[in-house]
């Protein structure tokens, strides 16, 4: 492996992990802005795929949160909100470790809507 290959792999790891970890920076525009910016600025197909998956994850958590909030009227919503809260903390950590361990593959979340 040459120096250039190592540099590309390191960049891929950092950008992919940043996409998935953006949700920990803020619950506002930053969590979507970082992967969106990386998606448009990167030319690496694996990084683009990770950015797209991170965006789909953020949108899915938002949608599941709205569904849970609406269903709090019938009390099942509290369970859904608890599950969504746990999922939104654990899933990105798993994704970060996965992209750091396998920089050549993009990570795919389970239980999300793939809108993008």
Coordinates of C-alpha atoms in Angstrom, one line a residue:
X1 CA 0.0 0.0 0.0
X2 CA 1.4 3.3 -1.0
X3 CA 1.4 6.6 1.0
X4 CA -1.4 7.9 -1.3
X5 CA -3.6 4.9 -0.6
X6 CA -3.1 5.3 3.1
X7 CA -3.9 9.0 2.9
X8 CA -7.1 8.3 0.9
X9 CA -8.2 5.6 3.4
X10 CA -7.6 7.9 6.3
X11 CA -9.6 10.7 4.7
X12 CA -12.4 8.3 3.9
X13 CA -12.4 7.1 7.5
X14 CA -12.5 10.6 8.9
X15 CA -15.2 11.9 6.6
X16 CA -17.4 8.8 6.9
X17 CA -17.2 8.8 10.7
X18 CA -17.9 12.5 10.7
X19 CA -21.1 12.0 8.7
X20 CA -22.4 9.4 11.2
X21 CA -21.2 11.2 14.2
X22 CA -22.7 14.6 13.2
X23 CA -25.9 13.8 15.1
X24 CA -23.9 14.1 18.4
X25 CA -22.8 17.7 17.6
X26 CA -26.3 19.2 17.7
X27 CA -29.9 18.2 17.2
X28 CA -30.4 21.2 14.8
X29 CA -29.1 22.0 11.4
X30 CA -25.5 20.9 12.1
X31 CA -26.5 17.2 12.3
X32 CA -27.9 17.4 8.8
X33 CA -25.6 20.1 7.5
X34 CA -22.3 18.2 8.0
X35 CA -23.3 15.1 6.0
X36 CA -25.0 17.2 3.4
X37 CA -21.9 19.3 2.9
X38 CA -19.7 16.2 2.8
X39 CA -22.1 14.6 0.3
X40 CA -21.8 17.6 -2.1
X41 CA -18.0 18.2 -1.6
X42 CA -16.6 14.7 -1.6
X43 CA -15.9 12.8 -4.8
X44 CA -15.3 9.5 -3.0
X45 CA -18.3 7.1 -3.7
X46 CA -18.0 5.4 -0.3
X47 CA -18.0 8.8 1.6
X48 CA -21.0 9.9 -0.5
X49 CA -22.8 6.7 0.4
X50 CA -22.1 7.1 4.1
X51 CA -23.2 10.8 4.0
X52 CA -26.5 9.8 2.2
X53 CA -27.1 7.0 4.8
X54 CA -26.4 9.4 7.7
X55 CA -28.9 11.9 6.2
X56 CA -31.5 9.1 5.8
X57 CA -30.9 8.1 9.4
X58 CA -31.4 11.7 10.7
X59 CA -34.6 12.0 8.6
X60 CA -35.9 8.7 9.9
X61 CA -35.2 9.6 13.5
X62 CA -37.2 12.8 13.0
X63 CA -40.1 11.0 11.3
X64 CA -40.2 8.3 14.0
X65 CA -40.1 11.0 16.7
X66 CA -43.1 12.8 15.1
X67 CA -45.0 9.5 15.0
X68 CA -44.1 8.8 18.6
X69 CA -45.2 12.3 19.7
X70 CA -48.5 11.9 17.9
X71 CA -49.1 8.5 19.5
X72 CA -48.4 9.7 23.0
X73 CA -52.2 10.3 23.1
X74 CA -52.6 6.5 23.2
X75 CA -49.5 6.0 25.5
X76 CA -47.7 3.7 23.0
X77 CA -46.0 6.9 21.8
X78 CA -43.9 7.0 24.9
X79 CA -42.5 3.5 24.2
X80 CA -41.8 4.6 20.6
X81 CA -40.1 7.8 21.7
X82 CA -37.9 5.8 24.2
X83 CA -36.9 3.3 21.5
X84 CA -36.2 6.1 19.0
X85 CA -34.1 7.8 21.7
X86 CA -32.0 4.7 22.4
X87 CA -31.7 4.0 18.7
X88 CA -30.5 7.5 17.9
X89 CA -27.7 7.1 20.5
X90 CA -26.5 3.6 19.8
X91 CA -26.9 3.2 16.0
X92 CA -24.5 6.1 15.1
X93 CA -21.8 4.7 17.5
X94 CA -22.1 1.3 15.8
X95 CA -21.9 3.1 12.4
X96 CA -18.8 5.0 13.4
X97 CA -16.9 1.9 14.5
X98 CA -18.0 0.1 11.4
X99 CA -16.7 2.7 9.0
X100 CA -13.5 3.0 10.9
X101 CA -13.0 -0.8 10.8
X102 CA -14.1 -1.2 7.1
X103 CA -13.3 2.0 5.3
X104 CA -14.0 0.5 1.9
X105 CA -17.6 -0.2 2.7
X106 CA -20.5 2.2 3.5
X107 CA -22.6 1.5 6.6
X108 CA -26.3 0.7 6.2
X109 CA -28.6 1.4 9.2
X110 CA -31.5 -1.0 10.0
X111 CA -35.0 0.2 10.5
X112 CA -34.7 3.5 8.6
X113 CA -36.5 5.1 5.7
X114 CA -34.3 5.5 2.7
X115 CA -35.8 8.7 1.2
X116 CA -32.6 10.0 -0.5

